[in-house]
Amino acid sequence: MSGFIEEKSFMLPRVALIACGCFSPPTPMHMRLFEIARDYFELRGTHKVVGGIISPTHDSYGKKGLAPALDRCAMIKLAAQSSNWIRLSDWEVHQPQWMRTKAVLQYHQNYLNNYINSPYDEEPNELLPGWLPPGLRERRDPIRLKLLCGADLLESFAVPGLWADEDIEEIVANHGLVVITRCGSNPEKFIFDSDILTKYQQNITLITNWVPNEVSSSLVRRLLTRGESVKYLLDDMVLNYIKRQGLYNVKSKYITDAVRPDHLNFNRTYMDNNENAIKPENEQPEQLMEDESDSPLRQQTARVFCCGESSRSSTKLLLSRPGPGQAVQVMTVQSKDTIDGLEQSQPKKQKIAKVQQV
């Protein structure tokens, strides 16, 4: 039975998905579009998805908030690092000027066709582009490249002057659309209102995203320029890259201070940075946390020390379980020498008083 299922899967028509846009910056929802589309095709047993391609637009596109192409490519590679089938194509950004979506699809479709139909020994692997999915020559049947997009791109077809009618017809007729829509939207009505889309509606796949995510690149850029945190809205490595490169006028030091990509990959770095917190008390370095207040009253109070560190004065730090982030209790006691000195001074004062009375 399992062999029959594998044979049936092997015979399914093959498709590749390509997403075009700015990706400034790439968000997790950009990646989710690919996953949602692949699940739709493969769970229904209609197509075999062989690869996903992200093609960022050329710098000359000139959209507000567009980061340099090389930075966007770097962020896409970081965002797709955990995926084994979504890949970056930088062909578009290396062209002399901005390319229409129709031309981008044509180039990638032609390359796929030529690669499948060419002799196996004609082109060495090291010359192949990085976006090319592996294992394509296991079969000789064609691969159809489909444009993956959200419902907003579908609706943009109706914006006057934004798309040429011949481009829309070329894309839908010769490639096809895979549209990820939101729950409650009505893309069928939009298709009905368009003569071109209605004519080729059999080439349009509508998929409802039942887990809505309204995080967009423009929203992330707005938060960054305001100095607000965008952690958990972007991949940690993408977020750290934005900070290091100073993209989108990053203002706040709190945006990515806690992001350390090495800590995500190497636990040893984390342990090295925190070894002071787990050492015995007598092995701790003598390091003070300075009081931030300039008030004389505050300066006379006991100094507060970092968790797990020993003091150099008479302040005693009581720790139940040393470790980072724990609550500490600070108590100020007088040293033995100080107490002995006070006890010895009382008889001397009494003798001096008696002598003065005589």
Coordinates of C-alpha atoms in Angstrom, one line a residue:
M1 CA 0.0 0.0 0.0
S2 CA 2.8 2.4 0.9
G3 CA 4.5 1.6 -2.4
F4 CA 1.4 2.5 -4.3
I5 CA 1.1 5.8 -2.5
E6 CA 4.8 6.6 -3.2
E7 CA 4.3 5.7 -6.9
K8 CA 1.2 7.9 -7.1
S9 CA 3.1 10.8 -5.5
F10 CA 5.9 10.3 -8.0
M11 CA 3.5 10.7 -10.9
L12 CA 1.9 13.9 -9.7
P13 CA 2.4 17.0 -11.9
R14 CA 5.3 19.1 -10.6
V15 CA 5.1 22.8 -9.7
A16 CA 7.5 25.3 -8.3
L17 CA 6.4 28.4 -6.4
I18 CA 8.0 31.9 -6.8
A19 CA 7.3 35.0 -4.7
C20 CA 8.3 38.4 -6.0
G21 CA 8.4 41.6 -4.0
C22 CA 10.5 44.0 -1.9
F23 CA 11.0 41.8 1.2
S24 CA 12.2 44.8 3.1
P25 CA 12.5 43.1 5.6
P26 CA 11.4 39.5 5.0
T27 CA 8.9 38.5 7.7
P28 CA 7.9 35.0 8.9
M29 CA 4.6 35.5 7.0
H30 CA 6.6 35.6 3.8
M31 CA 7.9 32.1 4.6
R32 CA 4.5 30.9 5.8
L33 CA 2.9 31.6 2.4
F34 CA 5.2 28.8 0.9
E35 CA 4.3 26.3 3.7
I36 CA 0.6 27.0 3.4
A37 CA 0.7 26.5 -0.4
R38 CA 2.7 23.3 -0.3
D39 CA 0.4 21.8 2.3
Y40 CA -2.6 22.7 0.1
F41 CA -1.3 20.9 -3.0
E42 CA 0.3 17.9 -1.4
L43 CA -2.5 17.1 1.2
R44 CA -5.0 17.2 -1.7
G45 CA -2.8 15.0 -3.8
T46 CA -3.0 17.2 -6.9
H47 CA 0.6 18.4 -7.4
K48 CA 4.1 17.8 -6.2
V49 CA 5.8 21.0 -5.0
V50 CA 9.5 20.7 -5.9
G51 CA 10.8 24.1 -4.6
G52 CA 10.1 27.6 -3.4
I53 CA 11.9 30.7 -4.8
I54 CA 12.1 34.2 -3.4
S55 CA 13.0 36.9 -5.9
P56 CA 13.5 40.4 -4.3
T57 CA 13.0 43.3 -6.6
H58 CA 15.7 45.6 -8.1
D59 CA 16.9 48.7 -6.2
S60 CA 15.6 50.9 -9.0
Y61 CA 12.0 49.9 -8.1
G62 CA 12.3 52.9 -5.8
K63 CA 9.7 52.1 -3.2
K64 CA 9.8 54.0 0.1
G65 CA 11.6 52.1 2.8
L66 CA 13.4 49.8 0.3
A67 CA 16.7 48.6 1.8
P68 CA 19.7 48.0 -0.5
A69 CA 19.3 44.8 -2.6
L70 CA 22.4 43.1 -1.0
D71 CA 21.0 43.7 2.5
R72 CA 17.6 42.3 1.5
C73 CA 19.3 39.3 -0.1
A74 CA 21.3 38.7 3.1
M75 CA 18.2 38.9 5.2
I76 CA 16.2 36.5 3.0
K77 CA 19.0 34.0 3.2
L78 CA 18.9 34.3 7.0
A79 CA 15.2 34.0 7.1
A80 CA 15.2 30.9 4.9
Q81 CA 18.1 29.3 6.7
S82 CA 15.8 26.8 8.6
S83 CA 14.0 25.7 5.4
N84 CA 15.3 22.9 3.2
W85 CA 13.2 23.9 0.1
I86 CA 12.7 27.8 0.1
R87 CA 15.7 29.5 -1.6
L88 CA 16.8 32.9 -2.7
S89 CA 17.2 34.0 -6.3
D90 CA 19.3 37.1 -6.7
W91 CA 18.9 37.2 -10.5
E92 CA 16.5 40.1 -10.5
V93 CA 18.6 42.3 -8.3
H94 CA 21.7 41.9 -10.5
Q95 CA 19.9 43.1 -13.7
P96 CA 20.7 46.5 -15.1
Q97 CA 17.3 47.8 -14.1
W98 CA 14.0 46.9 -12.5
M99 CA 12.3 43.9 -14.2
R100 CA 8.6 43.3 -14.6
T101 CA 7.1 40.3 -12.8
K102 CA 6.3 38.7 -16.1
A103 CA 10.0 38.8 -17.2
V104 CA 11.1 37.3 -13.8
L105 CA 8.7 34.4 -14.2
Q106 CA 9.8 33.9 -17.8
Y107 CA 13.5 33.7 -16.9
H108 CA 13.0 31.2 -14.1
Q109 CA 10.6 29.1 -16.1
N110 CA 12.9 28.9 -19.1
Y111 CA 15.9 28.0 -16.9
L112 CA 13.9 25.2 -15.3
N113 CA 12.8 23.8 -18.7
N114 CA 16.3 24.0 -20.2
Y115 CA 17.9 22.4 -17.2
I116 CA 15.5 19.4 -17.2
N117 CA 15.8 18.9 -20.9
S118 CA 19.6 19.3 -21.2
P119 CA 22.0 16.3 -21.1
Y120 CA 23.0 15.3 -17.6
D121 CA 26.7 15.9 -18.2
E122 CA 26.4 19.2 -20.0
E123 CA 26.6 21.6 -17.0
P124 CA 28.6 21.0 -13.8
N125 CA 26.9 21.4 -10.5
E126 CA 29.1 24.3 -9.4
L127 CA 27.7 26.5 -12.1
L128 CA 24.1 26.0 -11.2
P129 CA 22.2 28.9 -9.5
G130 CA 21.5 28.5 -5.8
W131 CA 17.7 28.8 -6.2
L132 CA 17.5 25.7 -8.4
P133 CA 15.7 22.9 -6.5
P134 CA 17.6 19.6 -6.2
G135 CA 16.6 16.4 -7.8
L136 CA 14.8 17.9 -10.8
R137 CA 16.2 15.4 -13.3
E138 CA 14.8 12.4 -11.5
R139 CA 11.9 12.9 -13.9
R140 CA 11.7 14.4 -17.4
D141 CA 8.2 15.8 -17.2
P142 CA 7.9 19.7 -17.1
I143 CA 7.7 21.8 -14.0
R144 CA 5.2 24.6 -14.0
L145 CA 6.3 27.8 -12.2
K146 CA 3.4 29.5 -10.3
L147 CA 3.4 33.0 -8.8
L148 CA 2.8 32.8 -5.1
C149 CA 1.2 35.9 -3.6
G150 CA -1.2 37.3 -1.1
A151 CA -4.7 38.6 -1.8
D152 CA -3.3 42.2 -1.9
L153 CA -1.4 41.5 -5.0
L154 CA -4.4 40.0 -6.7
E155 CA -6.4 43.1 -5.9
S156 CA -3.6 45.3 -7.2
F157 CA -4.4 44.1 -10.7
A158 CA -7.3 46.5 -10.7
V159 CA -5.2 49.6 -9.8
P160 CA -5.1 51.8 -13.0
G161 CA -1.7 52.0 -14.6
L162 CA 0.0 49.6 -12.1
W163 CA -0.2 46.4 -14.3
A164 CA -0.4 46.1 -18.0
D165 CA -3.3 43.9 -19.2
E166 CA -0.9 41.8 -21.4
D167 CA 1.3 41.2 -18.4
I168 CA -1.6 40.0 -16.3
E169 CA -2.8 37.7 -19.1
E170 CA 0.8 36.3 -19.6
I171 CA 1.2 35.5 -15.9
V172 CA -2.2 33.9 -15.4
A173 CA -2.4 32.1 -18.7
N174 CA 1.2 30.7 -18.9
H175 CA 2.1 30.3 -15.3
G176 CA -0.8 30.6 -12.9
L177 CA -1.4 32.2 -9.5
V178 CA -1.5 30.7 -6.0
V179 CA -3.2 33.3 -3.9
I180 CA -3.2 33.0 0.0
T181 CA -6.2 34.9 1.2
R182 CA -7.4 35.9 4.7
C183 CA -10.5 34.5 6.4
G184 CA -13.4 36.7 5.5
S185 CA -12.0 38.1 2.3
N186 CA -13.8 37.6 -1.0
P187 CA -11.3 37.0 -3.8
E188 CA -13.9 35.2 -5.9
K189 CA -15.8 38.4 -6.3
F190 CA -12.6 40.2 -7.4
I191 CA -11.9 37.5 -10.0
F192 CA -15.5 37.7 -11.2
D193 CA -15.1 41.5 -11.7
S194 CA -12.1 41.0 -13.9
D195 CA -12.6 39.7 -17.5
I196 CA -8.9 38.5 -17.7
L197 CA -9.0 36.7 -14.4
T198 CA -12.3 35.1 -15.2
K199 CA -11.1 33.9 -18.5
Y200 CA -8.2 32.0 -16.9
Q201 CA -9.7 31.3 -13.5
Q202 CA -8.8 27.6 -13.8
N203 CA -5.2 28.7 -13.4
I204 CA -5.8 30.6 -10.1
T205 CA -5.6 28.6 -6.9
L206 CA -7.2 30.3 -3.9
I207 CA -6.1 29.1 -0.5
T208 CA -7.5 30.4 2.8
N209 CA -5.1 31.1 5.6
W210 CA -6.9 30.1 8.7
V211 CA -4.2 31.3 11.0
P212 CA -4.2 35.1 10.3
N213 CA -1.0 37.1 10.6
E214 CA -1.2 40.8 10.0
V215 CA 2.6 41.4 10.4
S216 CA 3.8 43.2 7.3
S217 CA 7.2 44.6 6.3
S218 CA 5.8 48.2 6.4
L219 CA 4.5 47.6 10.0
V220 CA 7.9 46.3 11.0
R221 CA 9.7 49.3 9.5
R222 CA 7.3 51.7 11.2
L223 CA 8.0 50.1 14.6
L224 CA 11.8 50.2 14.0
T225 CA 11.9 53.9 13.1
R226 CA 9.9 54.7 16.2
G227 CA 12.3 52.8 18.4
E228 CA 9.9 50.1 19.4
S229 CA 10.6 46.5 19.8
V230 CA 10.0 44.1 16.9
K231 CA 11.3 41.0 18.6
Y232 CA 9.2 37.9 17.8
L233 CA 7.9 39.7 14.7
L234 CA 11.0 38.8 12.7
D235 CA 13.5 36.0 12.7
D236 CA 16.1 36.7 15.4
M237 CA 19.0 36.5 12.9
V238 CA 17.2 38.9 10.6
L239 CA 16.6 41.3 13.5
N240 CA 20.3 41.1 14.5
Y241 CA 21.3 41.8 10.9
I242 CA 19.1 44.9 10.8
K243 CA 20.8 46.3 14.0
R244 CA 24.3 45.6 12.9
Q245 CA 23.8 47.2 9.5
G246 CA 21.8 50.1 10.9
L247 CA 18.8 49.6 8.5
Y248 CA 15.5 51.4 8.7
N249 CA 16.9 54.1 11.0
V250 CA 17.0 51.8 14.0
K251 CA 16.8 54.0 17.1
S252 CA 16.3 51.9 20.3
K253 CA 19.0 49.9 22.0
Y254 CA 16.4 47.6 23.3
I255 CA 15.4 46.2 19.8
T256 CA 18.1 43.5 19.5
D257 CA 20.3 43.8 22.6
A258 CA 19.1 40.4 23.7
V259 CA 19.6 38.8 20.3
R260 CA 22.9 36.8 20.0
P261 CA 22.8 34.4 17.0
D262 CA 25.8 32.6 18.3
H263 CA 23.8 31.8 21.5
L264 CA 21.1 30.2 19.3
N265 CA 23.7 27.9 17.7
F266 CA 26.3 27.4 20.3
N267 CA 25.4 26.8 24.0
R268 CA 29.1 27.1 24.9
T269 CA 29.0 30.8 24.3
Y270 CA 26.1 31.2 26.7
M271 CA 27.9 29.2 29.3
D272 CA 31.1 31.2 29.0
N273 CA 29.2 34.5 29.3
N274 CA 27.4 33.2 32.4
E275 CA 30.0 31.2 34.2
N276 CA 30.5 33.8 36.9
A277 CA 26.9 33.3 37.9
I278 CA 27.4 29.6 38.7
K279 CA 30.8 29.7 40.4
P280 CA 31.1 29.3 44.2
E281 CA 30.9 32.6 46.1
N282 CA 34.6 32.6 47.0
E283 CA 35.7 32.4 43.4
Q284 CA 33.6 35.3 42.2
P285 CA 35.3 38.4 40.8
E286 CA 35.0 41.5 43.0
Q287 CA 32.9 43.7 40.8
L288 CA 30.4 46.4 42.0
M289 CA 27.2 47.6 40.5
E290 CA 27.4 51.3 40.9
D291 CA 24.4 53.1 42.5
E292 CA 22.9 55.3 39.8
S293 CA 21.6 57.9 42.3
D294 CA 23.5 61.1 43.2
S295 CA 21.5 61.6 46.4
P296 CA 23.8 61.8 49.6
L297 CA 21.1 59.7 51.4
R298 CA 21.3 57.0 48.8
Q299 CA 25.1 57.0 48.8
Q300 CA 25.2 56.3 52.6
T301 CA 23.1 53.2 52.2
A302 CA 24.4 49.7 51.5
R303 CA 25.8 49.1 48.1
V304 CA 24.1 46.5 45.9
F305 CA 26.1 43.9 44.2
C306 CA 25.6 41.7 41.2
C307 CA 24.1 38.3 41.7
G308 CA 26.7 35.7 42.8
E309 CA 29.5 38.3 43.4
S310 CA 31.2 38.8 46.7
S311 CA 31.6 42.3 48.4
R312 CA 34.8 44.1 49.4
S313 CA 33.2 46.0 52.3
S314 CA 31.0 45.1 55.2
T315 CA 27.9 44.6 53.1
K316 CA 26.7 41.0 53.3
L317 CA 24.9 39.4 50.4
L318 CA 22.6 36.5 51.2
L319 CA 21.9 34.1 48.3
S320 CA 19.7 31.1 48.6
R321 CA 20.5 29.8 45.1
P322 CA 23.1 31.8 43.2
G323 CA 22.1 32.4 39.6
P324 CA 21.2 35.0 37.0
G325 CA 17.8 36.7 37.4
Q326 CA 17.2 35.5 41.0
A327 CA 15.8 37.8 43.7
V328 CA 18.5 38.8 46.2
Q329 CA 18.3 40.1 49.8
V330 CA 20.8 42.7 50.8
M331 CA 21.6 43.2 54.5
T332 CA 24.1 45.6 56.0
V333 CA 25.9 44.4 59.2
Q334 CA 28.8 45.8 61.1
S335 CA 32.1 43.9 61.0
K336 CA 33.5 42.3 64.1
D337 CA 36.4 44.9 64.3
T338 CA 33.9 47.7 64.3
I339 CA 31.8 46.2 67.0
D340 CA 34.9 45.5 69.2
G341 CA 36.0 49.1 68.7
L342 CA 32.7 50.5 69.9
E343 CA 32.7 48.2 73.0
Q344 CA 36.2 49.3 74.0
S345 CA 35.4 53.0 73.6
Q346 CA 32.6 53.1 76.2
P347 CA 34.9 52.5 79.4
K348 CA 37.4 55.1 78.1
K349 CA 34.7 57.7 77.9
Q350 CA 33.5 56.9 81.4
K351 CA 37.1 57.3 82.8
I352 CA 37.6 60.6 81.0
A353 CA 34.3 61.9 82.5
K354 CA 35.4 61.0 86.0
V355 CA 38.8 62.7 85.6
Q356 CA 37.1 65.9 84.3
Q357 CA 34.8 66.0 87.4
V358 CA 37.7 65.8 89.9

